[in-house]
Amino acid sequence: GIQVEQSPPDLILQEGANSTLRCNFSDSVNNLQWFHQNPWGQLINLFYIPSGTKQNGRLSATTVATERYSLLYISSSQTTDSGVYFCAVGSDYKLSFGAGTTVTVRA
Amino acid sequence: DADVTQTPRNRITKTGKRIMLECSQTKGHDRMYWYRQDPGLGLRLIYYSFDVKDINKGEISDGYSVSRQAQAKFSLSLESAIPNQTALYFCATSDSFDRGLEQYFGPGTRLTVT
């Protein structure tokens, strides 16, 4: 199956800082999603981005499919951004998840 | 109301008991999925269903069974629960008539088997 590697595994930020999370994958895909898992365990859809660039408020994402990686940018981080960020990739129905990046934003 | 709901949200059960987790969706999607998440890990696919009569095993289906009672309902059963099935379980949906690929997740069921 497709291998998904996320980096860094952990990230501690001061409120207001910017950060970049990376997702590398081992094969070509036609589905790539970024999720935020909040401290209550809920998975929030952030982006559906098999290629290209998207922005949603303080978050943006870029996927370079030909080079098999995706980046998630968090700008002006807030304490509510804390949680685990997952990248999931795949083709057709099957999603393979990375192990996640745990982000802690300190006030 | 949430588009994808799961019941119960939390459950503690004993080894050997049968338990059913239920998922309902109002998104009108045809595809539904069950995943489990273990601490510190990503999600893994247990079963998926493309419609009421099309059910398929995922990568970790042993010890689980499913039933697609209607397009909007997909339940997961543990016939005889064991402690290593303690995990967070998620239901998800997608729409094959739209992009077909983006998946939307329910709030999760936290299951503890003692």
CSV table of C-alpha atoms in Angstrom, one decimal:
chain,number,residue,atom,x,y,z
A,1,GLY,CA,0.0,0.0,0.0
A,2,ILE,CA,0.9,3.7,-0.2
A,3,GLN,CA,3.3,4.8,2.5
A,4,VAL,CA,2.6,8.2,4.1
A,5,GLU,CA,5.2,10.1,6.2
A,6,GLN,CA,4.4,13.2,8.1
A,7,SER,CA,6.9,15.6,9.6
A,8,PRO,CA,7.6,16.8,12.1
A,9,PRO,CA,5.9,14.4,14.5
A,10,ASP,CA,5.6,17.1,17.1
A,11,LEU,CA,5.5,20.9,16.9
A,12,ILE,CA,5.3,23.4,19.8
A,13,LEU,CA,4.4,27.0,18.8
A,14,GLN,CA,4.0,30.3,20.5
A,15,GLU,CA,0.7,31.9,19.7
A,16,GLY,CA,1.0,34.1,16.6
A,17,ALA,CA,3.8,32.0,15.0
A,18,ASN,CA,3.7,30.5,11.6
A,19,SER,CA,4.4,26.8,10.8
A,20,THR,CA,4.7,24.3,7.9
A,21,LEU,CA,3.7,20.7,8.1
A,22,ARG,CA,4.8,18.2,5.5
A,23,CYS,CA,3.3,15.0,4.0
A,24,ASN,CA,5.3,12.8,1.8
A,25,PHE,CA,3.8,9.8,0.0
A,26,SER,CA,5.2,6.9,-1.9
A,27,ASP,CA,3.0,6.6,-5.0
A,28,SER,CA,0.8,8.6,-7.3
A,29,VAL,CA,-2.6,9.5,-5.8
A,30,ASN,CA,-5.8,11.1,-6.9
A,31,ASN,CA,-7.0,11.9,-3.4
A,32,LEU,CA,-5.3,13.9,-0.7
A,33,GLN,CA,-7.0,15.3,2.4
A,34,TRP,CA,-5.8,17.2,5.4
A,35,PHE,CA,-7.6,16.8,8.7
A,36,HIS,CA,-7.4,18.4,12.1
A,37,GLN,CA,-8.2,16.1,15.1
A,38,ASN,CA,-9.2,18.3,18.0
A,39,PRO,CA,-8.6,17.4,21.6
A,40,TRP,CA,-12.0,15.8,21.8
A,41,GLY,CA,-11.1,13.3,19.1
A,42,GLN,CA,-13.2,14.8,16.3
A,43,LEU,CA,-11.8,14.8,12.8
A,44,ILE,CA,-12.3,18.1,10.9
A,45,ASN,CA,-11.9,18.3,7.2
A,46,LEU,CA,-9.4,21.0,6.3
A,47,PHE,CA,-8.6,20.5,2.6
A,48,TYR,CA,-9.3,18.1,-0.2
A,49,ILE,CA,-6.3,18.9,-2.3
A,50,PRO,CA,-4.9,16.1,-4.7
A,51,SER,CA,-3.0,18.9,-6.5
A,52,GLY,CA,-2.6,22.6,-6.5
A,53,THR,CA,-3.0,25.2,-3.8
A,54,LYS,CA,-5.9,26.2,-1.6
A,55,GLN,CA,-6.5,28.7,1.2
A,56,ASN,CA,-9.0,28.8,4.0
A,57,GLY,CA,-8.5,31.7,6.4
A,58,ARG,CA,-5.2,31.3,8.2
A,59,LEU,CA,-4.7,27.8,6.7
A,60,SER,CA,-3.4,27.0,3.3
A,61,ALA,CA,-2.2,23.9,1.6
A,62,THR,CA,-0.1,23.0,-1.5
A,63,THR,CA,0.2,19.6,-3.1
A,64,VAL,CA,2.9,18.9,-5.7
A,65,ALA,CA,1.6,15.5,-7.0
A,66,THR,CA,4.5,15.0,-9.4
A,67,GLU,CA,7.0,15.2,-6.5
A,68,ARG,CA,4.7,13.3,-4.1
A,69,TYR,CA,4.4,15.8,-1.2
A,70,SER,CA,1.9,18.2,0.3
A,71,LEU,CA,2.4,21.1,2.7
A,72,LEU,CA,0.0,22.6,5.2
A,73,TYR,CA,0.7,26.1,6.3
A,74,ILE,CA,-0.7,27.6,9.6
A,75,SER,CA,-0.3,31.3,9.9
A,76,SER,CA,-0.8,33.4,13.0
A,77,SER,CA,-1.4,30.3,15.1
A,78,GLN,CA,-4.0,30.3,17.9
A,79,THR,CA,-4.4,28.0,20.8
A,80,THR,CA,-7.5,26.5,19.1
A,81,ASP,CA,-5.1,25.2,16.4
A,82,SER,CA,-3.8,22.7,18.9
A,83,GLY,CA,-4.4,19.1,18.1
A,84,VAL,CA,-3.2,16.5,15.6
A,85,TYR,CA,-3.0,17.1,11.9
A,86,PHE,CA,-3.4,14.2,9.6
A,87,CYS,CA,-2.6,13.8,6.0
A,88,ALA,CA,-4.5,11.0,4.1
A,89,VAL,CA,-3.8,10.0,0.6
A,90,GLY,CA,-5.2,7.4,-1.8
A,91,SER,CA,-6.9,6.5,-5.0
A,92,ASP,CA,-10.6,5.9,-5.5
A,93,TYR,CA,-12.0,4.8,-2.2
A,94,LYS,CA,-9.0,3.9,-0.1
A,95,LEU,CA,-7.4,6.4,2.1
A,96,SER,CA,-4.0,5.7,3.8
A,97,PHE,CA,-3.3,7.9,6.8
A,98,GLY,CA,0.0,9.2,8.1
A,99,ALA,CA,0.8,9.1,11.8
A,100,GLY,CA,0.1,12.8,12.2
A,101,THR,CA,1.8,15.9,13.5
A,102,THR,CA,0.9,16.9,17.0
A,103,VAL,CA,0.7,20.7,17.3
A,104,THR,CA,0.7,22.5,20.6
A,105,VAL,CA,0.1,26.3,20.5
A,106,ARG,CA,1.0,28.1,23.8
A,107,ALA,CA,-0.6,31.3,24.8
B,1,ASP,CA,-27.7,18.6,13.1
B,2,ALA,CA,-24.5,16.8,12.2
B,3,ASP,CA,-24.4,15.2,8.8
B,4,VAL,CA,-22.7,12.0,10.1
B,5,THR,CA,-23.7,10.7,13.5
B,6,GLN,CA,-22.4,7.8,15.5
B,7,THR,CA,-24.0,6.0,18.5
B,8,PRO,CA,-22.9,5.4,21.1
B,9,ARG,CA,-20.2,8.0,21.5
B,10,ASN,CA,-18.6,6.1,24.4
B,11,ARG,CA,-18.9,2.5,25.4
B,12,ILE,CA,-17.3,0.3,27.9
B,13,THR,CA,-17.9,-3.4,27.5
B,14,LYS,CA,-16.4,-6.7,28.8
B,15,THR,CA,-14.4,-9.3,26.9
B,16,GLY,CA,-16.6,-11.7,25.0
B,17,LYS,CA,-19.6,-9.4,24.7
B,18,ARG,CA,-21.2,-8.6,21.4
B,19,ILE,CA,-21.4,-4.9,20.6
B,20,MET,CA,-22.8,-2.9,17.7
B,21,LEU,CA,-21.7,0.6,16.7
B,22,GLU,CA,-24.1,2.5,14.5
B,23,CYS,CA,-23.6,5.2,11.9
B,24,SER,CA,-26.2,7.3,10.2
B,25,GLN,CA,-25.8,10.1,7.6
B,26,THR,CA,-28.0,12.7,6.1
B,27,LYS,CA,-25.5,13.7,3.4
B,28,GLY,CA,-27.2,11.5,0.8
B,29,HIS,CA,-23.8,9.8,0.1
B,30,ASP,CA,-23.8,6.3,-1.3
B,31,ARG,CA,-20.4,5.2,0.1
B,32,MET,CA,-19.8,4.5,3.7
B,33,TYR,CA,-16.7,3.4,5.7
B,34,TRP,CA,-15.6,2.2,9.1
B,35,TYR,CA,-12.2,3.0,10.5
B,36,ARG,CA,-10.4,2.4,13.8
B,37,GLN,CA,-7.8,4.6,15.4
B,38,ASP,CA,-5.3,3.4,18.0
B,39,PRO,CA,-3.5,5.8,20.2
B,40,GLY,CA,-0.7,7.7,18.5
B,41,LEU,CA,-1.6,6.3,15.1
B,42,GLY,CA,-3.6,7.2,12.0
B,43,LEU,CA,-6.8,5.6,11.0
B,44,ARG,CA,-7.1,2.1,9.4
B,45,LEU,CA,-9.9,0.9,7.2
B,46,ILE,CA,-12.1,-2.0,8.6
B,47,TYR,CA,-14.9,-2.2,6.1
B,48,TYR,CA,-16.4,-0.2,3.3
B,49,SER,CA,-19.6,-0.2,1.3
B,50,PHE,CA,-20.3,1.3,-2.1
B,51,ASP,CA,-24.0,0.7,-1.8
B,52,VAL,CA,-26.5,-1.4,0.2
B,53,LYS,CA,-25.6,-4.6,-1.7
B,54,ASP,CA,-21.8,-3.9,-2.0
B,55,ILE,CA,-19.8,-4.5,1.1
B,56,ASN,CA,-16.0,-5.1,1.2
B,57,LYS,CA,-13.3,-5.9,3.7
B,58,GLY,CA,-10.7,-3.3,4.5
B,59,GLU,CA,-7.2,-3.9,5.8
B,60,ILE,CA,-8.2,-5.0,9.3
B,61,SER,CA,-11.6,-6.7,9.1
B,62,ASP,CA,-10.8,-9.8,11.3
B,63,GLY,CA,-13.1,-9.8,14.4
B,64,TYR,CA,-15.6,-7.4,12.9
B,65,SER,CA,-18.7,-7.6,10.7
B,66,VAL,CA,-20.9,-4.9,9.2
B,67,SER,CA,-24.4,-4.4,8.0
B,68,ARG,CA,-25.7,-1.8,5.5
B,69,GLN,CA,-29.3,-1.5,6.5
B,70,ALA,CA,-30.1,1.4,4.2
B,71,GLN,CA,-28.2,3.9,2.1
B,72,ALA,CA,-28.0,6.1,5.2
B,73,LYS,CA,-27.1,3.5,7.8
B,74,PHE,CA,-24.0,1.4,8.3
B,75,SER,CA,-23.4,-0.6,11.5
B,76,LEU,CA,-20.2,-2.2,12.8
B,77,SER,CA,-20.4,-5.3,15.0
B,78,LEU,CA,-17.8,-6.9,17.3
B,79,GLU,CA,-19.1,-10.4,17.7
B,80,SER,CA,-17.0,-11.2,20.7
B,81,ALA,CA,-15.1,-8.2,21.9
B,82,ILE,CA,-11.4,-8.5,23.0
B,83,PRO,CA,-9.2,-5.9,24.8
B,84,ASN,CA,-7.1,-5.2,21.7
B,85,GLN,CA,-10.2,-3.9,20.0
B,86,THR,CA,-10.1,-0.9,22.4
B,87,ALA,CA,-9.9,2.0,20.1
B,88,LEU,CA,-11.6,5.1,18.6
B,89,TYR,CA,-13.9,4.1,15.8
B,90,PHE,CA,-14.9,6.4,13.0
B,91,CYS,CA,-17.6,6.2,10.4
B,92,ALA,CA,-17.1,8.1,7.1
B,93,THR,CA,-19.0,8.8,3.9
B,94,SER,CA,-18.3,9.9,0.4
B,95,ASP,CA,-20.3,10.6,-2.7
B,96,SER,CA,-19.4,8.7,-5.9
B,97,PHE,CA,-21.6,11.0,-7.9
B,98,ASP,CA,-19.7,14.1,-6.9
B,99,ARG,CA,-15.9,14.0,-6.7
B,100,GLY,CA,-16.3,10.6,-5.2
B,101,LEU,CA,-13.2,10.8,-3.2
B,102,GLU,CA,-13.5,13.3,-0.4
B,103,GLN,CA,-14.5,11.5,2.8
B,104,TYR,CA,-16.4,13.1,5.7
B,105,PHE,CA,-16.1,11.7,9.2
B,106,GLY,CA,-18.5,11.2,12.1
B,107,PRO,CA,-17.6,12.3,15.6
B,108,GLY,CA,-16.2,8.9,16.6
B,109,THR,CA,-17.1,6.2,19.1
B,110,ARG,CA,-14.6,5.6,22.0
B,111,LEU,CA,-14.8,1.9,22.8
B,112,THR,CA,-13.1,0.3,25.8
B,113,VAL,CA,-13.0,-3.5,26.2
B,114,THR,CA,-12.1,-4.7,29.7
